[in-house]
Short mmCIF file of C-alpha atoms in Angstrom, two decimals:
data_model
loop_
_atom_site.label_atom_id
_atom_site.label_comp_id
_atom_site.label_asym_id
_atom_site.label_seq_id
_atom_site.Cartn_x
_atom_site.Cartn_y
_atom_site.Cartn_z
CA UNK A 9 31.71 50.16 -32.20
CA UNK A 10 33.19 50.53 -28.37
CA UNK A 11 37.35 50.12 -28.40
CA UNK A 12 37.76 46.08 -27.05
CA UNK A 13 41.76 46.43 -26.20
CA UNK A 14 41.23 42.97 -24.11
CA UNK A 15 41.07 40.51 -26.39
CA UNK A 16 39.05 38.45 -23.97
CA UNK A 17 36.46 40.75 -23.79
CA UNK A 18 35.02 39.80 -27.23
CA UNK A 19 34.53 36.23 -25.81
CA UNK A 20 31.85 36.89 -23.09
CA UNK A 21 30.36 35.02 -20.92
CA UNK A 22 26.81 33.64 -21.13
CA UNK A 23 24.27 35.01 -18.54
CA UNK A 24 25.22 37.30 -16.06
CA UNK A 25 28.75 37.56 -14.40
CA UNK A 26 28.03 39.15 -10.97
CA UNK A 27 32.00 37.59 -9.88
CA UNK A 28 33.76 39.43 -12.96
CA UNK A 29 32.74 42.70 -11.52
CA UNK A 30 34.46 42.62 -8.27
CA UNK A 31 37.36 40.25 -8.86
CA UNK A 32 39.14 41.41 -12.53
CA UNK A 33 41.59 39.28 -14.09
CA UNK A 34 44.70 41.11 -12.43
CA UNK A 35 43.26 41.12 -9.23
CA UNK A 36 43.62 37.77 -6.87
CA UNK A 37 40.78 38.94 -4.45
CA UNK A 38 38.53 36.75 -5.27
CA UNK A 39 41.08 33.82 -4.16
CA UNK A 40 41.76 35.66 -0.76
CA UNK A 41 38.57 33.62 0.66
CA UNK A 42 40.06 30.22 1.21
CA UNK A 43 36.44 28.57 0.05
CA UNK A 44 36.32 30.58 -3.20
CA UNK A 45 40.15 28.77 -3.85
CA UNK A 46 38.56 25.10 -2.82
CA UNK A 47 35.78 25.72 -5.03
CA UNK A 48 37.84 26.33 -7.72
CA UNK A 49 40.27 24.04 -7.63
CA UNK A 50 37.43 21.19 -7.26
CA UNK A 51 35.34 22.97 -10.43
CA UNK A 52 38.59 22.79 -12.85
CA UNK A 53 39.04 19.01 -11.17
CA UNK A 54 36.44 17.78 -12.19
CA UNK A 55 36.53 19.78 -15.72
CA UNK A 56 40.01 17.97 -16.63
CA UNK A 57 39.34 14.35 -14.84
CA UNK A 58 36.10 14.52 -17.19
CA UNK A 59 37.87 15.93 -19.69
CA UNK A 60 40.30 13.07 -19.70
CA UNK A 61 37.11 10.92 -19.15
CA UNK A 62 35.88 11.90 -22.26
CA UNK A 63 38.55 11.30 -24.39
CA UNK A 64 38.92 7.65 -23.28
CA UNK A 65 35.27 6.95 -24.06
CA UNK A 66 35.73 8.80 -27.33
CA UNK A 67 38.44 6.29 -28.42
CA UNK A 68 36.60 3.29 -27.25
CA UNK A 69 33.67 4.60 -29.42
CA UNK A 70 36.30 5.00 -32.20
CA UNK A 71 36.85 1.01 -31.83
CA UNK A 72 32.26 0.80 -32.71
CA UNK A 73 33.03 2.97 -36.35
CA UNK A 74 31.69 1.31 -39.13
CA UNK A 75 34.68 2.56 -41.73
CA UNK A 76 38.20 4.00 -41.39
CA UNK A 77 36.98 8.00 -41.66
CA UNK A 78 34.33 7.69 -39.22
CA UNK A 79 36.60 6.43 -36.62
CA UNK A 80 39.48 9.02 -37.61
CA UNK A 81 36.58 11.57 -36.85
CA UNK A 82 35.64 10.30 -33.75
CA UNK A 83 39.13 9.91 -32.42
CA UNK A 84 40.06 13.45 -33.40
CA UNK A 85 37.15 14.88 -31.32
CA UNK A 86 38.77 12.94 -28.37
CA UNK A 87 42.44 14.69 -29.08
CA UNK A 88 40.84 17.78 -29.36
CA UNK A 89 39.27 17.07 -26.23
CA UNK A 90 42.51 15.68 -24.17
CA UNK A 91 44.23 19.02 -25.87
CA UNK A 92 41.90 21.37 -22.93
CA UNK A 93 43.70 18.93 -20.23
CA UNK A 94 47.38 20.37 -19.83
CA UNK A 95 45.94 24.16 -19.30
CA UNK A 96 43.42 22.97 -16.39
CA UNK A 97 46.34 20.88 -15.16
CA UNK A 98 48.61 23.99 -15.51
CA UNK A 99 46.19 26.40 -13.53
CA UNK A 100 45.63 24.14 -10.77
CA UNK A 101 49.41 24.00 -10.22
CA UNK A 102 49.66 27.57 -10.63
CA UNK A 103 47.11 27.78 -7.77
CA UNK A 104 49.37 25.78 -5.34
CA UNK A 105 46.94 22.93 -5.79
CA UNK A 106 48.38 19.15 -6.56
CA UNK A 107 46.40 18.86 -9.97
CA UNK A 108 46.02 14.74 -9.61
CA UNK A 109 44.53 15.68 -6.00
CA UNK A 110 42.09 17.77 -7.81
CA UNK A 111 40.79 15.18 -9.78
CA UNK A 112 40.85 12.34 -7.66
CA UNK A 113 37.53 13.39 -5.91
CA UNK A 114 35.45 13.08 -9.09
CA UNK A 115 36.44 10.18 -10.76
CA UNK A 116 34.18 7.96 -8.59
CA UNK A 117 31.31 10.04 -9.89
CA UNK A 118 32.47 10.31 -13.24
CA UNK A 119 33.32 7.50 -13.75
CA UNK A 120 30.09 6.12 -12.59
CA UNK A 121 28.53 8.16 -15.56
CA UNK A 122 30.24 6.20 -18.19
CA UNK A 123 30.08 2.83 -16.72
CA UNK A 124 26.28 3.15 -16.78
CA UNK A 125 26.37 4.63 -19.78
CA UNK A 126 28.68 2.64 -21.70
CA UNK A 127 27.05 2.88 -25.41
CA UNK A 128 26.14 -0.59 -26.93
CA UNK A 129 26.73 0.54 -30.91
CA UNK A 130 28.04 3.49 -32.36
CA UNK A 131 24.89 5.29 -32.98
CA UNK A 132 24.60 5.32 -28.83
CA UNK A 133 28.14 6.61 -28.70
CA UNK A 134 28.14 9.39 -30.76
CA UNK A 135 24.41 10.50 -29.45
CA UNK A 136 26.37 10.26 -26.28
CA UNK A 137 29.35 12.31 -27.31
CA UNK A 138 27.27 15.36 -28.75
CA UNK A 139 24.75 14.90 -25.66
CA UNK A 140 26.11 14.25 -22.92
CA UNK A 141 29.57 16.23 -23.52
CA UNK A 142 27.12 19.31 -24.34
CA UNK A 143 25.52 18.91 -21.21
CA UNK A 144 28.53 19.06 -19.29
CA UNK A 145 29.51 21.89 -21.07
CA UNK A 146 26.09 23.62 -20.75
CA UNK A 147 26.44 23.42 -16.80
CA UNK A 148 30.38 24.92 -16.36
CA UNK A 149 29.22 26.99 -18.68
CA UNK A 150 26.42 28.55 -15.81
CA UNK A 151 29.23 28.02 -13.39
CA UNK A 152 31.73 30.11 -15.15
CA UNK A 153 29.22 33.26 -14.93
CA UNK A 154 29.78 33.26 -11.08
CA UNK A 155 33.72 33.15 -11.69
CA UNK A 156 36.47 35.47 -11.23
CA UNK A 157 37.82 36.78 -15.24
CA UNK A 158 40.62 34.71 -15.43
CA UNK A 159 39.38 31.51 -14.17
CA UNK A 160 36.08 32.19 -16.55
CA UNK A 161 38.01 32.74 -19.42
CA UNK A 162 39.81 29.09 -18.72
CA UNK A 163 36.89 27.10 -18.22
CA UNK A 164 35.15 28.62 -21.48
CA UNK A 165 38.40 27.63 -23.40
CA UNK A 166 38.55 24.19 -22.61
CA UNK A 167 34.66 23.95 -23.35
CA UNK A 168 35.19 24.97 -27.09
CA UNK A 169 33.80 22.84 -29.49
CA UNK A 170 36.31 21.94 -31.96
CA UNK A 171 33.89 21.93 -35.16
CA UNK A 172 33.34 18.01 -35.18
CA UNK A 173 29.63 18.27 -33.66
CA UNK A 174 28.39 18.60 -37.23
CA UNK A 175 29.98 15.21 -38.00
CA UNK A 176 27.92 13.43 -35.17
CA UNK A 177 24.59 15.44 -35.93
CA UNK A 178 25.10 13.98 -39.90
CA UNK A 179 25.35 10.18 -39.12
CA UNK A 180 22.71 10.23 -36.44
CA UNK A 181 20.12 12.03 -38.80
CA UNK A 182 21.57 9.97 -41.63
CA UNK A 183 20.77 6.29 -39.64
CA UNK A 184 17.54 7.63 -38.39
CA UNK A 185 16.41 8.25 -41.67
CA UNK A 186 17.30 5.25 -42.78
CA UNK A 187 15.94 3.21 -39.29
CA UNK A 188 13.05 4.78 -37.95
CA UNK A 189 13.39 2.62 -35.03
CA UNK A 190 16.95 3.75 -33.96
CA UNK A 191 15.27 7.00 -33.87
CA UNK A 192 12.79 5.93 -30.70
CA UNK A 193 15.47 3.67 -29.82
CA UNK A 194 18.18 6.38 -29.29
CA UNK A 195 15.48 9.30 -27.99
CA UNK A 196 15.38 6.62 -24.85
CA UNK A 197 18.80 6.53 -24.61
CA UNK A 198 19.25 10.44 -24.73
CA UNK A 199 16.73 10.44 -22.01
CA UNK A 200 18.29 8.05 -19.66
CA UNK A 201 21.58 9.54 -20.49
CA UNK A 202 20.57 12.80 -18.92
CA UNK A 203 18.93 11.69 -15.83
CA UNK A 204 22.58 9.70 -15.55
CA UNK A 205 24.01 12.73 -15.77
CA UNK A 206 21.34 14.59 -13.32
CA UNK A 207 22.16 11.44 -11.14
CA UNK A 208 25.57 12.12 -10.28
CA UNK A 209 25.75 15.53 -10.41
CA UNK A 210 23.65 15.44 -6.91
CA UNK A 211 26.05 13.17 -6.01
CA UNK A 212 28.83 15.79 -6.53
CA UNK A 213 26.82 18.69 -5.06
CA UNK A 214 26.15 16.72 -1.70
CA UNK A 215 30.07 15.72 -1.57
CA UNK A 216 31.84 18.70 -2.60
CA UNK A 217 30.49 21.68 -0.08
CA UNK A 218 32.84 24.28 -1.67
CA UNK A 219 31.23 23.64 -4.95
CA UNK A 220 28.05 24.02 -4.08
CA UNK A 221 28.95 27.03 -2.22
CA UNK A 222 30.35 28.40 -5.06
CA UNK A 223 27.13 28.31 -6.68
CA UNK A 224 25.45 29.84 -3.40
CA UNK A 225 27.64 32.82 -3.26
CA UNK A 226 29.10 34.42 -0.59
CA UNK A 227 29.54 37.70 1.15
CA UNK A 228 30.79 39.83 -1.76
CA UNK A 229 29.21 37.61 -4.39
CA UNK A 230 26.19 37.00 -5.24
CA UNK A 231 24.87 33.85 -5.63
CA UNK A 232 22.03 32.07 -6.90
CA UNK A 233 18.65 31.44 -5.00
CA UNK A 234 16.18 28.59 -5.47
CA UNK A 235 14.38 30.15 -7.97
CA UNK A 236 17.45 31.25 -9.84
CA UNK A 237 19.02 27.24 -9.80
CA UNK A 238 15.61 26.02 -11.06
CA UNK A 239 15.42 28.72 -13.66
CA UNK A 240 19.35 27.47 -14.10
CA UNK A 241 17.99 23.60 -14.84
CA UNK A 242 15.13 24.83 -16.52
CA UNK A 243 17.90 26.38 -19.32
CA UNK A 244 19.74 23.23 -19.01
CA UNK A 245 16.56 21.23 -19.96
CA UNK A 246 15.78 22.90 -22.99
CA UNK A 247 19.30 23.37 -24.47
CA UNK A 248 18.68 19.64 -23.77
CA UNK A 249 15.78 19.13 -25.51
CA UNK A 250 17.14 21.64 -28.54
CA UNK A 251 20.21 19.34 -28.56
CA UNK A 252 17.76 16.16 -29.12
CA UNK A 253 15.59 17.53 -31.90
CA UNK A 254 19.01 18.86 -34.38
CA UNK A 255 19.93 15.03 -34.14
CA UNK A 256 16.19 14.61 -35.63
CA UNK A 257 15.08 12.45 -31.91
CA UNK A 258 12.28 13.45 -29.59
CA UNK A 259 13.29 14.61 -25.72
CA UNK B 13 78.42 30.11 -40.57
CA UNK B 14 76.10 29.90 -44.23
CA UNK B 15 72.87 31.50 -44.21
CA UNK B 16 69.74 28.62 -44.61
CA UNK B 17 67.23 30.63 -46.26
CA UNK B 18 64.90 27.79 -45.54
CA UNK B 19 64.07 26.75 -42.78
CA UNK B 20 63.38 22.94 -43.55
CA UNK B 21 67.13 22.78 -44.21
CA UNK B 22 68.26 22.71 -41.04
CA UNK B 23 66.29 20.19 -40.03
CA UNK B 24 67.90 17.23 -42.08
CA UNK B 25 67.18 13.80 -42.82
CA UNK B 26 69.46 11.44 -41.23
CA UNK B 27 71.76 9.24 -43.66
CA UNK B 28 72.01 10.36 -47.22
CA UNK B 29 69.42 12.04 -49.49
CA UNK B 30 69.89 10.85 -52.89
CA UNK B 31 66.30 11.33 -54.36
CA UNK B 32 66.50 14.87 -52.95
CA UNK B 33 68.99 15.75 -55.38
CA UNK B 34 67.37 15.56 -58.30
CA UNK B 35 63.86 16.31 -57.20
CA UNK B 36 63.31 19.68 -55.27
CA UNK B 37 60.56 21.03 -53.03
CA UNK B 38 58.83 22.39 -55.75
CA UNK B 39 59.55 20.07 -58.64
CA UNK B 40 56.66 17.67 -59.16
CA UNK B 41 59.09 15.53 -61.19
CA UNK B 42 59.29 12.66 -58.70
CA UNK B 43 55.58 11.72 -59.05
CA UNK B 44 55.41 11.59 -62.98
CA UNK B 45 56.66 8.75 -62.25
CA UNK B 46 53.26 6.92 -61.21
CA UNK B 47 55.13 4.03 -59.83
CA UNK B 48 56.97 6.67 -57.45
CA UNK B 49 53.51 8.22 -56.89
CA UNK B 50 52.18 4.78 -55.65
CA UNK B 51 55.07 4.01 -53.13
CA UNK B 52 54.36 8.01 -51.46
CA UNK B 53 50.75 6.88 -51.33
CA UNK B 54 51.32 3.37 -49.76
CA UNK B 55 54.26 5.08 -47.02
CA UNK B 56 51.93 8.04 -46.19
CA UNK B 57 48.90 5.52 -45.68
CA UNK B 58 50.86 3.06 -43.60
CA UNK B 59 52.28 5.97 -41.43
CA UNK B 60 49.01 7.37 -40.94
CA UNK B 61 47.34 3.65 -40.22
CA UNK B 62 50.36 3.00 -37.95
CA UNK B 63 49.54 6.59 -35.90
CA UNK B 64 46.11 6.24 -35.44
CA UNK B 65 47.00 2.38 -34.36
CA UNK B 66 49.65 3.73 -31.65
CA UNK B 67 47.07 6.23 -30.25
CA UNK B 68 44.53 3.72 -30.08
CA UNK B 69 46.75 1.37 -28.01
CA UNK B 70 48.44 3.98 -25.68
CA UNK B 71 44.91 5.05 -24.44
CA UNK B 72 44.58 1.11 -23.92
CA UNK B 73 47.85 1.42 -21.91
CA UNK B 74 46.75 4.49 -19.83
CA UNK B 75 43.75 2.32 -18.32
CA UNK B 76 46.75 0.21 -16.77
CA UNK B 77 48.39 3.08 -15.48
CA UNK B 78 49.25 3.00 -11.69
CA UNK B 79 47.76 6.37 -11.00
CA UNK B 80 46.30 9.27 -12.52
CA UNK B 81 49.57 11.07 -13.68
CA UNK B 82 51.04 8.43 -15.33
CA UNK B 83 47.74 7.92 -17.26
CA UNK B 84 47.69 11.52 -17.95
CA UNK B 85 51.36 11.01 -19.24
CA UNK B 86 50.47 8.22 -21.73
CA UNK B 87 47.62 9.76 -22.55
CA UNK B 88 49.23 13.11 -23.54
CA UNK B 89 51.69 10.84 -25.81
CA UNK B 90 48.96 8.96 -27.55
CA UNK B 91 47.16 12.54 -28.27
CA UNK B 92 50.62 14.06 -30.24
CA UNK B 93 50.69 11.03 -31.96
CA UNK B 94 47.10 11.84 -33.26
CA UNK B 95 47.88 14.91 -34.35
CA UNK B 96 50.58 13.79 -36.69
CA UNK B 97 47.16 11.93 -38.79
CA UNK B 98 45.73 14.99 -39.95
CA UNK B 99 48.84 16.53 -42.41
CA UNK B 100 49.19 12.63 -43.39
CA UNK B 101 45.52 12.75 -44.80
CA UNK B 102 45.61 15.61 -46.18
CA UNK B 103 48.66 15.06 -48.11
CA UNK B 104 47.44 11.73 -49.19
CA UNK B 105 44.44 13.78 -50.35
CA UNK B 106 46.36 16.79 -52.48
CA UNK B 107 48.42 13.82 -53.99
CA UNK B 108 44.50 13.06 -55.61
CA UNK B 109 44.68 9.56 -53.34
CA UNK B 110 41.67 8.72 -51.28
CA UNK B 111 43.49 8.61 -47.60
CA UNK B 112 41.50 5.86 -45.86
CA UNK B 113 41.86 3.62 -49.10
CA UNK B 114 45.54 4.27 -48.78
CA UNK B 115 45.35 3.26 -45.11
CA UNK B 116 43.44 0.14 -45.63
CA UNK B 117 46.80 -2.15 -47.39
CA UNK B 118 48.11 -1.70 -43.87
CA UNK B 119 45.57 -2.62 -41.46
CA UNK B 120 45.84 -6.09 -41.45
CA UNK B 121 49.98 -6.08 -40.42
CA UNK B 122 49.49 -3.31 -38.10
CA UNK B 123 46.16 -4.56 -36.45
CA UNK B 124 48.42 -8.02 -36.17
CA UNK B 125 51.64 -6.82 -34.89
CA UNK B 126 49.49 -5.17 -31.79
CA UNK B 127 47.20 -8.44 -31.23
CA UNK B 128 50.56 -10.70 -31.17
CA UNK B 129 52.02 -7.75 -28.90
CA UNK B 130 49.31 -6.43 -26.59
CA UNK B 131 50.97 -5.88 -23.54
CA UNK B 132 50.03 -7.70 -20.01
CA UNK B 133 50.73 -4.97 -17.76
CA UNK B 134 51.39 -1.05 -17.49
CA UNK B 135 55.08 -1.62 -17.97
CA UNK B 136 55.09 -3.90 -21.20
CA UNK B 137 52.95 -1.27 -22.57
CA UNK B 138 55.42 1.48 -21.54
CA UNK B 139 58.77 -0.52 -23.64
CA UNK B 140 56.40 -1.40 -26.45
CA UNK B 141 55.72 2.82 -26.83
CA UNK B 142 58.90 3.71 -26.32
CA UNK B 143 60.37 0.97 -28.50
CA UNK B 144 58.56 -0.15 -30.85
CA UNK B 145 57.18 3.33 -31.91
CA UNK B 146 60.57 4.42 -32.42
CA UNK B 147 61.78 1.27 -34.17
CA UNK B 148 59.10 2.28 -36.75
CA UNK B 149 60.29 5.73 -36.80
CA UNK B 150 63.53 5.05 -37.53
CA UNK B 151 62.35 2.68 -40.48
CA UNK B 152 60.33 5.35 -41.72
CA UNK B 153 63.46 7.36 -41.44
CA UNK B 154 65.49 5.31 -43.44
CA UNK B 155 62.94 5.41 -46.04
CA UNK B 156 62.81 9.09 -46.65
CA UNK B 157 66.22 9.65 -46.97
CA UNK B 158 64.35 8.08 -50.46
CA UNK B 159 62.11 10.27 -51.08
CA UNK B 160 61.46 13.97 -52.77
CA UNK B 161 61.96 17.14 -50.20
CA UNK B 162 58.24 17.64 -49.55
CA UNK B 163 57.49 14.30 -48.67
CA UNK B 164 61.02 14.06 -46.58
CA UNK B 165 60.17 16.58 -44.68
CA UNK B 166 56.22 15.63 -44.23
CA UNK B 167 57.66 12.11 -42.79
CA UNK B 168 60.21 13.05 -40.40
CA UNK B 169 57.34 15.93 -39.12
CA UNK B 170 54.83 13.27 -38.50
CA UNK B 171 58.09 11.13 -36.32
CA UNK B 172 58.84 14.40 -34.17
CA UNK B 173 58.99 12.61 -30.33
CA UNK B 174 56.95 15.41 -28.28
CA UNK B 175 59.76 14.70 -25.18
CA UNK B 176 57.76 12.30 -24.00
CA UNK B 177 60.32 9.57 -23.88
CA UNK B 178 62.12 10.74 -20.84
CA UNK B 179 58.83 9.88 -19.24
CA UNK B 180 58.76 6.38 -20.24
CA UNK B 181 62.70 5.69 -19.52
CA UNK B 182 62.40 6.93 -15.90
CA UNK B 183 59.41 4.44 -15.42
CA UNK B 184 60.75 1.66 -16.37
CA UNK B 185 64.24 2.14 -14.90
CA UNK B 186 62.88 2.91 -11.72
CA UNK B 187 60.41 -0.31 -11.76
CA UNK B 188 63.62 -2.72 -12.60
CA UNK B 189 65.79 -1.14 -9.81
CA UNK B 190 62.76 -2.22 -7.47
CA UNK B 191 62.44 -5.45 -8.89
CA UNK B 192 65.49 -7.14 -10.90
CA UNK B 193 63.33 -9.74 -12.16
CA UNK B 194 60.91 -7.40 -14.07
CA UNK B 195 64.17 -6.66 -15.92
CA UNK B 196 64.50 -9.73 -17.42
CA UNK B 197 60.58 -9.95 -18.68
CA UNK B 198 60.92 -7.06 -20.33
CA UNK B 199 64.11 -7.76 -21.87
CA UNK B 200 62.73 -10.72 -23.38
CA UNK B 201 59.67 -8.67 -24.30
CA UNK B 202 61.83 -5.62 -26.19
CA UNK B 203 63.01 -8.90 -28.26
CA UNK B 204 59.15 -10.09 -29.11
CA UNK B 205 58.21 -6.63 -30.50
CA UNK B 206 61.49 -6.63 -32.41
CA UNK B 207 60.20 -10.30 -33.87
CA UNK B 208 57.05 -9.13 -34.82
CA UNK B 209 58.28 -5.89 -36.40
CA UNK B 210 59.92 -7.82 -38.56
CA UNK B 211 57.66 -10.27 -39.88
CA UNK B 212 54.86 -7.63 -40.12
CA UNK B 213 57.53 -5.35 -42.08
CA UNK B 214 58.65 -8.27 -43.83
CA UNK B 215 54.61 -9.13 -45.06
CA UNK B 216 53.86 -5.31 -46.07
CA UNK B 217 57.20 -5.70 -48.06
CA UNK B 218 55.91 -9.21 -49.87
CA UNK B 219 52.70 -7.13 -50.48
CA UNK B 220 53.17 -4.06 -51.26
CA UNK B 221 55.34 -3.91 -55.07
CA UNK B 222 55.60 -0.23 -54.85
CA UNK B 223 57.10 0.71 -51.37
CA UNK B 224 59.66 -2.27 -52.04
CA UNK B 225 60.67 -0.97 -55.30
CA UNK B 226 61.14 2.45 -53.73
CA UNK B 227 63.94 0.83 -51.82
CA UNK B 228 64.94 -0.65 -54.77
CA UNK B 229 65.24 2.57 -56.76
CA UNK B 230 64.15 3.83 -60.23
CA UNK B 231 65.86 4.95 -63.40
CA UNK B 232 66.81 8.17 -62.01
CA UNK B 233 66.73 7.46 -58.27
CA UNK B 234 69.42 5.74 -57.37
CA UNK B 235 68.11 2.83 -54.64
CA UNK B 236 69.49 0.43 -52.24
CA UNK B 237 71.31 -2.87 -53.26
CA UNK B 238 71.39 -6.17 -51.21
CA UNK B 239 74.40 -4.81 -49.25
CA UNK B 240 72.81 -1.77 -48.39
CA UNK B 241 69.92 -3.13 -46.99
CA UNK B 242 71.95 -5.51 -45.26
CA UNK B 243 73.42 -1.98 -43.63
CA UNK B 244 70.08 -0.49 -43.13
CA UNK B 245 69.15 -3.70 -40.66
CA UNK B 246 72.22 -3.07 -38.66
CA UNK B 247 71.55 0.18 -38.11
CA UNK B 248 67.89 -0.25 -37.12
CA UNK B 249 68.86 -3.04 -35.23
CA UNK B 250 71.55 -1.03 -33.29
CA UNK B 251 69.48 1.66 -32.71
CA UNK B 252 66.65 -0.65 -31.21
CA UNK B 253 69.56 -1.85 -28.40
CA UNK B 254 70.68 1.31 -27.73
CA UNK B 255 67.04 1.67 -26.55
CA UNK B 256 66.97 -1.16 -24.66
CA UNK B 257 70.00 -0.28 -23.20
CA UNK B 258 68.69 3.46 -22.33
CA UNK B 259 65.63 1.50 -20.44
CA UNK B 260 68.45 -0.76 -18.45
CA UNK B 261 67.60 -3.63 -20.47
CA UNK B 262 69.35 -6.89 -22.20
CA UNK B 263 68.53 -6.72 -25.58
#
């Protein structure tokens, strides 16, 4: 077994991490190129403003619980959620970045996302929690393979999934089973949930330009092509779709 | 300077510890006595309703927030709070007590006192965190100087302030300096949630035999007569203006 002295090492990153190889953690190269900075500071933006997004939704779904322990649950997703906010708050200050600033450009987006996807019973909210907080995840996730160490190593932490997925895959399966129409009824909503989310993510990518050119590389990094982004949605799509079918619902 | 071996002792409970003395950390003699047992259960389950009921409001009050970093700041409060819940449970659950049946007694007067207090605007929500959660601290307080080490120390762990007073003190000061008659709303305010404290505290305490007799003392645990009580209200009552005072208001 190869010596791993850095502890971060053992973490990894999925996919390929072109970035990593010329910009180590020690080394602030990477953040030399003005755009590479901007990019940054707008991806771990819009991380903690949805972050923070999340965990209001989370609590509003915690109102929808039919008993006592199911809302504790829900509600201690959303602090374990709100708990990744002070460290992308932290780096973004660290950066020389006004961490408010950072967020402010997303909010209109994200909060876009919940408003037209506000959940109308607590089966919709917790398909919504699992799904559509997965998603998210799923696409920094791709993002943080095309980021210097350090700044991967953030984004990845605040992604963690605190255990309580199980939880949300149990009462969905459980209701289905017991409803067979929830189950068609929620597959919609899993469906339109995702397109939301496909929605205003093009409406991030045509606003932000450093973001997008993050994802396009630059000089010294590579970046992805067409092929490689559709190849990106394609993995997307079926995590998706692998997502939908644990809760028991068809994609 | 004497050595303190352990390191709960030097964090204290305020006022005197009489049930302390005769029941140690590690003596389960306390809860032989299942009357005793019953009052632990009913104080951990109103403490953890009472949590869960704060956290659920503040996110409320960080929707009225004036801009992102103040919601970020309430926000961060309501999420310590939730992480007080899980020891709560958990003790509630070693004690052999189901946790959310202990919780349900106190639903009712906690769900009231916020409906009769729900605050109009950003800043009524900011004097009802910062007061009334510490006016029920300092109740709870007063109670375990009652109670067995373990639980003592459980209780005043689950009322640590995360620092996140200072936060709500330099809000509101700064809001009455710019307008003197906000001042005198929210000193009439700090007086309603000191109203309804009391008649919610007043109903658990017509309800709930157990936690009143704790008060009240046992064969071997000495309790509180009518004078000390009497003594108990000033302080809490004191301590409630000092707050008031601390925020620049009349109380």
């Amino acid at each position: 077994m190869p010596e791993s002295p850095d502890p971060r090492a053992s973490q990894g990153a999925p996919g390929p991490s072109p970035a990593s190889a010329g910009a180590p953690a020690e080394d602030p190269l990477a953040f030399q190129d003005p755009a590479y900075r901007e990019a940054v500071v707008d991806l771990l933006g819009a991380i903690a403003y949805g972050e923070i997004s999340a965990f209001e939704r989370l609590v509003e779904d915690g109102k929808l619980a039919p008993d006592l322990q199911d809302k504790v649950a829900i509600e201690a997703m959303a602090a374990a959620e709100f708990g990744h906010v002070r460290p992308l708050l932290d780096r973004l200050t660290a950066l020389g970045a006004d961490p408010y600033a950072a967020m402010a450009p997303f909010r209109s987006a994200i909060d876009s996302f919940h408003e037209h996807t506000a959940p109308s019973d607590w089966y919709e909210g917790l398909v919504k929690a699992f799904v559509g907080d997965n998603l998210a995840d799923d696409f920094y996730r791709e993002i943080a393979a095309y980021l210097d160490t350090d700044t991967r190593d953030l984004v990845l932490a605040s992604l963690e999934d605190s255990g309580h997925s199980a939880f949300v895959v149990d009462r969905v399966r459980a209701a289905i089973a017991a409803d067979h129409r929830l189950g068609g009824r929620l597959a919609l909503w899993g469906r339109r949930l995702m397109g939301e989310a496909l929605t205003q993510a093009q409406r991030v990518a045509a606003e932000r330009d450093a973001l997008s050119a993050l994802l396009a590389g630059g000089v010294d990094r590579p970046g992805l092509d067409l092929a490689a982004i559709g190849r990106m949605f394609t993995r997307l799509t079926e995590r998706h779709a692998e997502r939908m079918a644990e809760l028991g619902l068809d994609s």
